[in-house]
Coordinates of C-alpha atoms in Angstrom, one line a residue:
M1 CA -36.3 -28.9 20.8
S2 CA -33.5 -29.0 18.3
S3 CA -34.0 -30.1 14.7
K4 CA -31.6 -33.0 15.3
S5 CA -33.6 -34.4 18.2
T6 CA -36.8 -33.9 16.3
G7 CA -35.4 -35.9 13.4
T8 CA -34.1 -38.6 15.7
K9 CA -37.6 -39.0 17.2
A10 CA -39.1 -39.1 13.7
H11 CA -36.7 -41.8 12.7
A12 CA -37.6 -43.8 15.8
E13 CA -41.3 -43.7 15.0
L14 CA -40.6 -44.6 11.4
Y15 CA -38.5 -47.6 12.5
K16 CA -41.2 -48.8 14.9
D17 CA -43.9 -48.6 12.2
E18 CA -41.6 -50.4 9.8
A19 CA -40.8 -53.2 12.4
R20 CA -44.5 -53.7 13.1
E21 CA -45.2 -54.1 9.4
Y22 CA -42.3 -56.5 8.9
V23 CA -43.5 -58.6 11.8
R24 CA -47.1 -58.6 10.4
K25 CA -46.1 -59.6 6.9
R26 CA -42.9 -61.6 7.2
L27 CA -42.7 -63.3 10.6
W28 CA -42.8 -67.1 10.7
L29 CA -43.8 -68.5 14.1
D30 CA -43.2 -72.0 15.5
V31 CA -40.4 -72.8 13.1
D32 CA -38.8 -76.2 13.7
G33 CA -35.0 -76.7 13.7
L34 CA -33.8 -73.2 14.6
V35 CA -31.7 -74.6 17.5
D36 CA -30.1 -77.0 15.1
L37 CA -29.0 -74.1 12.9
A38 CA -26.8 -72.9 15.8
A39 CA -25.0 -76.3 16.0
P40 CA -21.3 -76.5 15.1
I41 CA -20.7 -77.7 11.5
D42 CA -17.6 -79.7 12.5
G43 CA -18.7 -83.2 13.6
A44 CA -16.3 -83.5 16.5
L45 CA -17.3 -80.1 17.9
K46 CA -21.0 -81.0 17.6
R47 CA -20.5 -84.3 19.4
R48 CA -18.6 -82.6 22.2
A49 CA -21.2 -79.8 22.4
D50 CA -24.1 -82.4 22.7
I51 CA -22.2 -84.2 25.5
V52 CA -21.6 -81.0 27.4
A53 CA -25.3 -79.9 27.0
K54 CA -26.6 -83.2 28.3
N55 CA -24.3 -83.1 31.3
I56 CA -25.3 -79.5 32.2
A57 CA -29.0 -80.4 31.8
K58 CA -28.5 -83.5 34.0
E59 CA -26.7 -81.5 36.7
F60 CA -29.4 -78.8 36.7
E61 CA -32.2 -81.4 37.0
A62 CA -30.4 -83.1 39.9
I63 CA -30.1 -79.9 41.8
L64 CA -33.7 -79.0 41.0
L65 CA -34.9 -82.3 42.5
A66 CA -32.8 -81.9 45.7
S67 CA -34.4 -80.7 48.9
P68 CA -34.5 -76.9 48.9
L69 CA -33.5 -77.1 52.6
N70 CA -30.0 -78.4 51.8
G71 CA -28.7 -75.1 50.6
T72 CA -28.7 -75.9 46.9
D73 CA -29.7 -72.8 45.0
F74 CA -28.1 -70.4 42.6
D75 CA -28.0 -66.7 43.2
G76 CA -30.7 -67.0 45.8
G77 CA -33.7 -67.8 43.8
L78 CA -33.2 -69.5 40.4
F79 CA -34.1 -73.1 41.5
S80 CA -36.9 -71.8 43.8
W81 CA -38.3 -70.0 40.9
I82 CA -38.2 -73.0 38.6
R83 CA -39.6 -75.3 41.4
G84 CA -42.5 -72.9 41.6
G85 CA -43.3 -73.4 37.9
A86 CA -41.4 -70.3 36.8
A87 CA -44.3 -68.2 37.9
I88 CA -44.4 -64.6 36.7
G89 CA -45.0 -61.5 38.8
L90 CA -43.6 -58.4 37.3
E91 CA -41.9 -58.5 34.0
K92 CA -38.6 -57.2 35.5
E93 CA -38.6 -60.2 37.9
L94 CA -37.8 -62.3 34.9
Y95 CA -34.5 -60.6 34.3
G96 CA -32.5 -61.8 37.3
H97 CA -33.7 -65.4 37.1
F98 CA -33.0 -65.7 33.4
E99 CA -29.5 -64.2 33.8
A100 CA -28.8 -66.6 36.7
F101 CA -29.9 -69.5 34.4
M102 CA -27.5 -68.3 31.7
R103 CA -24.7 -67.9 34.2
F104 CA -25.2 -71.4 35.5
I105 CA -24.8 -72.7 31.9
A106 CA -21.8 -70.5 31.0
E107 CA -19.9 -71.5 34.1
R108 CA -20.2 -75.1 33.2
V109 CA -19.3 -74.5 29.6
L110 CA -16.1 -72.9 30.8
R111 CA -15.5 -75.7 33.2
S112 CA -15.7 -78.2 30.3
T113 CA -12.6 -76.8 28.7
H114 CA -10.5 -78.5 31.5
V115 CA -11.8 -81.9 30.7
S116 CA -11.6 -81.7 26.9
R117 CA -9.1 -84.0 25.3
S118 CA -8.4 -81.7 22.4
D119 CA -8.1 -78.0 21.8
L120 CA -10.1 -78.6 18.6
S121 CA -13.2 -79.8 20.6
R122 CA -13.1 -77.1 23.2
P123 CA -15.8 -74.4 23.4
K124 CA -14.7 -71.1 21.8
R125 CA -16.6 -68.7 24.0
I126 CA -19.2 -68.3 26.7
V127 CA -22.5 -66.5 26.1
K128 CA -23.3 -64.2 29.0
A129 CA -25.7 -61.4 30.0
F130 CA -24.6 -57.9 30.9
D131 CA -24.6 -57.5 34.6
K132 CA -27.2 -54.7 34.5
H133 CA -30.7 -55.1 33.1
D134 CA -33.1 -52.7 31.4
V135 CA -30.2 -50.5 30.3
K136 CA -29.5 -48.1 27.5
V137 CA -27.0 -49.2 24.9
E138 CA -24.3 -46.8 23.7
G139 CA -23.0 -46.3 20.2
A140 CA -26.1 -45.8 18.1
E141 CA -28.3 -43.1 16.8
Q142 CA -31.4 -44.3 18.8
S143 CA -31.1 -44.8 22.5
Y144 CA -33.2 -47.8 23.6
R145 CA -33.5 -49.6 26.9
L146 CA -32.8 -53.3 26.3
D147 CA -34.1 -55.8 28.8
I148 CA -31.1 -58.2 28.7
F149 CA -28.0 -57.5 26.6
I150 CA -26.1 -60.6 25.6
E151 CA -22.5 -60.8 24.6
C152 CA -19.9 -63.4 23.7
V153 CA -16.7 -63.6 25.7
P154 CA -13.9 -65.6 24.0
I155 CA -12.1 -68.5 25.8
G156 CA -8.3 -68.4 25.4
P157 CA -5.9 -71.4 24.8
D158 CA -5.4 -71.6 28.6
G159 CA -9.1 -72.3 29.2
K160 CA -9.7 -68.9 30.7
L161 CA -11.9 -66.0 29.6
V162 CA -10.3 -63.4 27.4
E163 CA -11.8 -60.3 29.1
T164 CA -12.0 -57.1 27.2
S165 CA -12.2 -53.6 28.7
K166 CA -15.4 -53.3 30.7
S167 CA -17.7 -50.3 30.3
A168 CA -20.5 -49.0 32.5
K169 CA -23.0 -49.5 29.7
P170 CA -23.2 -52.1 26.9
R171 CA -22.4 -51.1 23.3
Y172 CA -23.9 -52.3 20.1
E173 CA -20.5 -53.1 18.7
K174 CA -20.2 -55.9 21.3
M175 CA -23.8 -57.1 21.1
F176 CA -24.4 -60.7 20.2
T177 CA -28.1 -60.8 20.9
V178 CA -30.8 -59.3 23.1
V179 CA -33.5 -60.9 25.3
E180 CA -36.9 -59.1 25.1
A181 CA -39.1 -60.0 28.0
K182 CA -42.9 -59.9 28.1
K183 CA -45.2 -61.0 31.0
T184 CA -47.4 -63.5 29.1
N185 CA -46.8 -66.2 26.5
S186 CA -49.7 -64.9 24.3
E187 CA -49.1 -64.6 20.5
L188 CA -49.7 -60.9 20.9
D189 CA -46.9 -60.6 23.4
V190 CA -44.6 -62.8 21.3
R191 CA -45.2 -60.6 18.2
N192 CA -44.7 -57.4 20.3
A193 CA -41.4 -58.9 21.6
C194 CA -40.2 -59.7 18.1
T195 CA -41.1 -56.1 17.0
Q196 CA -38.9 -54.7 19.7
L197 CA -36.1 -57.1 18.8
L198 CA -36.3 -56.0 15.2
I199 CA -35.8 -52.4 16.2
Y200 CA -32.7 -53.2 18.2
M201 CA -31.3 -55.4 15.5
R202 CA -31.3 -52.5 13.0
E203 CA -28.9 -50.7 15.3
A204 CA -26.7 -53.8 15.5
Y205 CA -26.7 -54.0 11.7
I206 CA -25.6 -50.4 11.4
M207 CA -22.8 -50.8 13.9
Q208 CA -21.6 -54.3 13.0
W209 CA -20.9 -54.4 9.3
N210 CA -20.0 -58.1 9.2
I211 CA -23.3 -59.4 10.5
R212 CA -25.3 -61.4 8.0
H213 CA -28.1 -62.5 10.3
I214 CA -28.8 -61.9 13.9
W215 CA -30.0 -64.2 16.6
G216 CA -32.6 -62.9 19.1
L217 CA -34.3 -64.3 22.2
T218 CA -37.8 -63.7 23.5
L219 CA -38.8 -64.5 27.1
C220 CA -42.5 -64.4 27.2
G221 CA -43.9 -65.6 30.5
N222 CA -41.8 -68.7 31.3
A223 CA -41.2 -69.6 27.6
V224 CA -38.1 -68.8 25.6
R225 CA -38.0 -68.6 21.8
V226 CA -35.0 -68.2 19.6
C227 CA -35.3 -66.0 16.6
S228 CA -33.2 -65.6 13.4
F229 CA -33.4 -62.3 11.7
G230 CA -31.8 -61.7 8.3
N231 CA -32.3 -59.5 5.3
D232 CA -34.6 -62.1 3.8
H233 CA -36.3 -63.8 6.8
L234 CA -37.8 -63.4 10.3
L235 CA -38.0 -66.9 11.9
V236 CA -39.1 -67.7 15.4
S237 CA -38.8 -71.1 17.0
R238 CA -41.4 -73.0 19.1
D239 CA -41.3 -72.1 22.7
M240 CA -38.9 -73.7 25.2
K241 CA -40.8 -73.6 28.5
L242 CA -38.4 -73.1 31.5
S243 CA -41.1 -74.7 33.7
E244 CA -40.6 -78.0 31.8
K245 CA -37.6 -80.3 31.7
E246 CA -37.6 -80.6 27.9
G247 CA -37.7 -76.9 27.5
R248 CA -34.8 -76.3 29.8
A249 CA -32.8 -79.0 28.1
K250 CA -33.4 -77.4 24.7
F251 CA -32.4 -73.9 25.9
I252 CA -29.2 -75.3 27.4
Q253 CA -28.4 -77.0 24.1
L254 CA -28.9 -73.7 22.3
L255 CA -26.4 -71.8 24.6
V256 CA -23.9 -74.6 24.4
Y257 CA -24.1 -74.7 20.6
W258 CA -23.5 -71.0 20.5
S259 CA -20.5 -71.6 22.8
F260 CA -18.9 -74.2 20.5
C261 CA -20.0 -73.3 17.0
E262 CA -18.0 -71.6 14.2
E263 CA -18.2 -67.8 13.8
H264 CA -20.4 -67.9 10.8
C265 CA -23.0 -70.0 12.7
L266 CA -23.3 -67.0 15.1
G267 CA -24.3 -64.9 12.1
Y268 CA -21.0 -63.3 11.1
D269 CA -19.9 -63.0 7.5
P270 CA -16.7 -65.1 7.0
T271 CA -15.8 -63.1 3.9
M272 CA -15.3 -59.9 6.0
S273 CA -12.4 -59.2 8.2
W274 CA -11.5 -56.2 10.3
L275 CA -8.0 -54.9 9.9
P276 CA -7.2 -53.0 13.1
E277 CA -3.9 -51.7 12.0
L278 CA -5.5 -50.0 9.0
K279 CA -8.9 -49.4 10.6
C280 CA -10.8 -50.8 7.7
W281 CA -12.8 -53.8 6.6
Q282 CA -11.5 -56.3 4.1
I283 CA -14.1 -58.0 1.9
E284 CA -13.5 -61.1 -0.1
V285 CA -15.6 -61.2 -3.3
P286 CA -15.7 -64.1 -5.8
S287 CA -14.2 -63.2 -9.1
L288 CA -16.3 -63.4 -12.3
Q289 CA -15.4 -64.7 -15.7
A290 CA -17.2 -64.2 -19.0
N291 CA -19.3 -67.1 -20.1
D292 CA -21.0 -67.4 -23.4
G293 CA -20.3 -63.9 -24.3
E294 CA -22.7 -62.0 -22.0
K295 CA -23.1 -64.0 -18.8
Q296 CA -20.6 -63.9 -16.0
T297 CA -20.2 -66.8 -13.5
P298 CA -18.2 -66.9 -10.2
T299 CA -14.8 -68.6 -10.3
A300 CA -12.8 -70.4 -7.6
D301 CA -10.7 -67.2 -7.3
S302 CA -11.6 -64.2 -5.2
K303 CA -10.7 -60.6 -5.1
L304 CA -10.1 -58.4 -2.0
F305 CA -11.7 -55.0 -1.4
Y306 CA -11.3 -52.5 1.4
T307 CA -13.9 -50.2 2.9
R308 CA -14.4 -47.7 5.7
S309 CA -17.8 -46.2 4.7
T310 CA -21.3 -47.1 3.6
I311 CA -23.7 -45.5 1.2
A312 CA -26.6 -47.4 2.8
A313 CA -26.5 -48.5 6.4
A314 CA -29.7 -50.5 7.1
E315 CA -32.0 -47.8 5.9
H316 CA -34.2 -50.8 5.3
L317 CA -34.0 -54.3 6.6
F318 CA -35.3 -56.1 3.5
G319 CA -34.8 -55.6 -0.2
R320 CA -32.9 -52.6 -1.4
H321 CA -31.1 -50.0 0.8
T322 CA -30.1 -52.6 3.4
R323 CA -26.3 -52.2 3.5
S324 CA -23.9 -51.1 0.7
F325 CA -20.2 -50.5 1.2
L326 CA -18.1 -48.0 -0.7
A327 CA -14.9 -49.8 -1.5
T328 CA -11.6 -49.8 -3.3
D329 CA -9.6 -52.8 -4.6
T330 CA -6.3 -51.1 -3.5
K331 CA -5.2 -52.0 -0.1
P332 CA -4.6 -48.9 2.1
V333 CA -1.1 -48.3 3.4
C334 CA -2.1 -46.3 6.5
T335 CA -5.2 -45.4 8.5
E336 CA -5.7 -42.1 6.6
D337 CA -5.6 -43.8 3.2
T338 CA -8.7 -44.9 1.2
A339 CA -10.8 -41.8 1.5
A340 CA -14.3 -42.1 0.1
E341 CA -13.4 -40.2 -3.1
N342 CA -10.8 -42.9 -4.0
C343 CA -13.4 -45.7 -3.8
S344 CA -14.9 -46.8 -7.1
F345 CA -16.8 -49.9 -6.1
V346 CA -20.1 -50.5 -4.3
I347 CA -20.5 -53.8 -2.6
K348 CA -23.9 -54.9 -1.3
D349 CA -24.6 -57.2 1.7
S350 CA -23.9 -60.8 1.1

């Protein structure tokens, strides 16, 4: 065994132990209002999102109440599964049903773009599952198998999806969130699911520099929980039981909110922008001015910095050594500019 693979395994075990400790000490279960945190800030967008969510929930319940003999089902099993109380057999049996539910919602979100009166109140994206389950994700030091990989696909001005190049395997650079499934809805399984999510989220933090906090989903038994993981919190919502009308409606509302909301509500840092022509990140930092001699306070002005490297890349998820960027205040003029030795600023996570 090579020293590199030995080191990789050692890191994996260290990350698992650290995740367990974070979940034990920092996790808050049954937090109210997490779905509302995903809601669009803009009033018109939120009102439109609420209407779309209610319409989707109404359509789903109408199909659910229809006779199973009239051919109304989705992907050959979703409604039958819900009618049966979302009963659980093997853990892997959850994957297909859950993906089908997400697809049902996404298709109707996309359809809503054609009835919107204004471009300003249209959904910005759909939230969809990768078409393969229990797959390894590329682009990270640790190679984990994720139950259900979730990504966002933008909706263009013409109301059609802006498809990017497809790959055989999902990549952390494109990950929006992950669903971690467990067979039962016990507190132990919920905590174990959150531990797994936290391990995956570290890889996303390493690969996506503009993430401030990451959403996660647990599917324990027939209950969904939404999680918000940041560098100062681990919050988990009350369960949304897919076997109950209220739970299904709440989950639909969550996915619709994610489809309509502003980028920063998804967890992305609005002060960071990727400059593809220069292959670097631009970071907007508030300027400081002297106040009473020693103290400095932020001003309305801001200063731009540019970075291509980190000196800490999520070595820890809380406190120090989370993420720090090595930056310069001189805008590069080409892709080879701004070598690390020319950087004289260190910018910590916002």
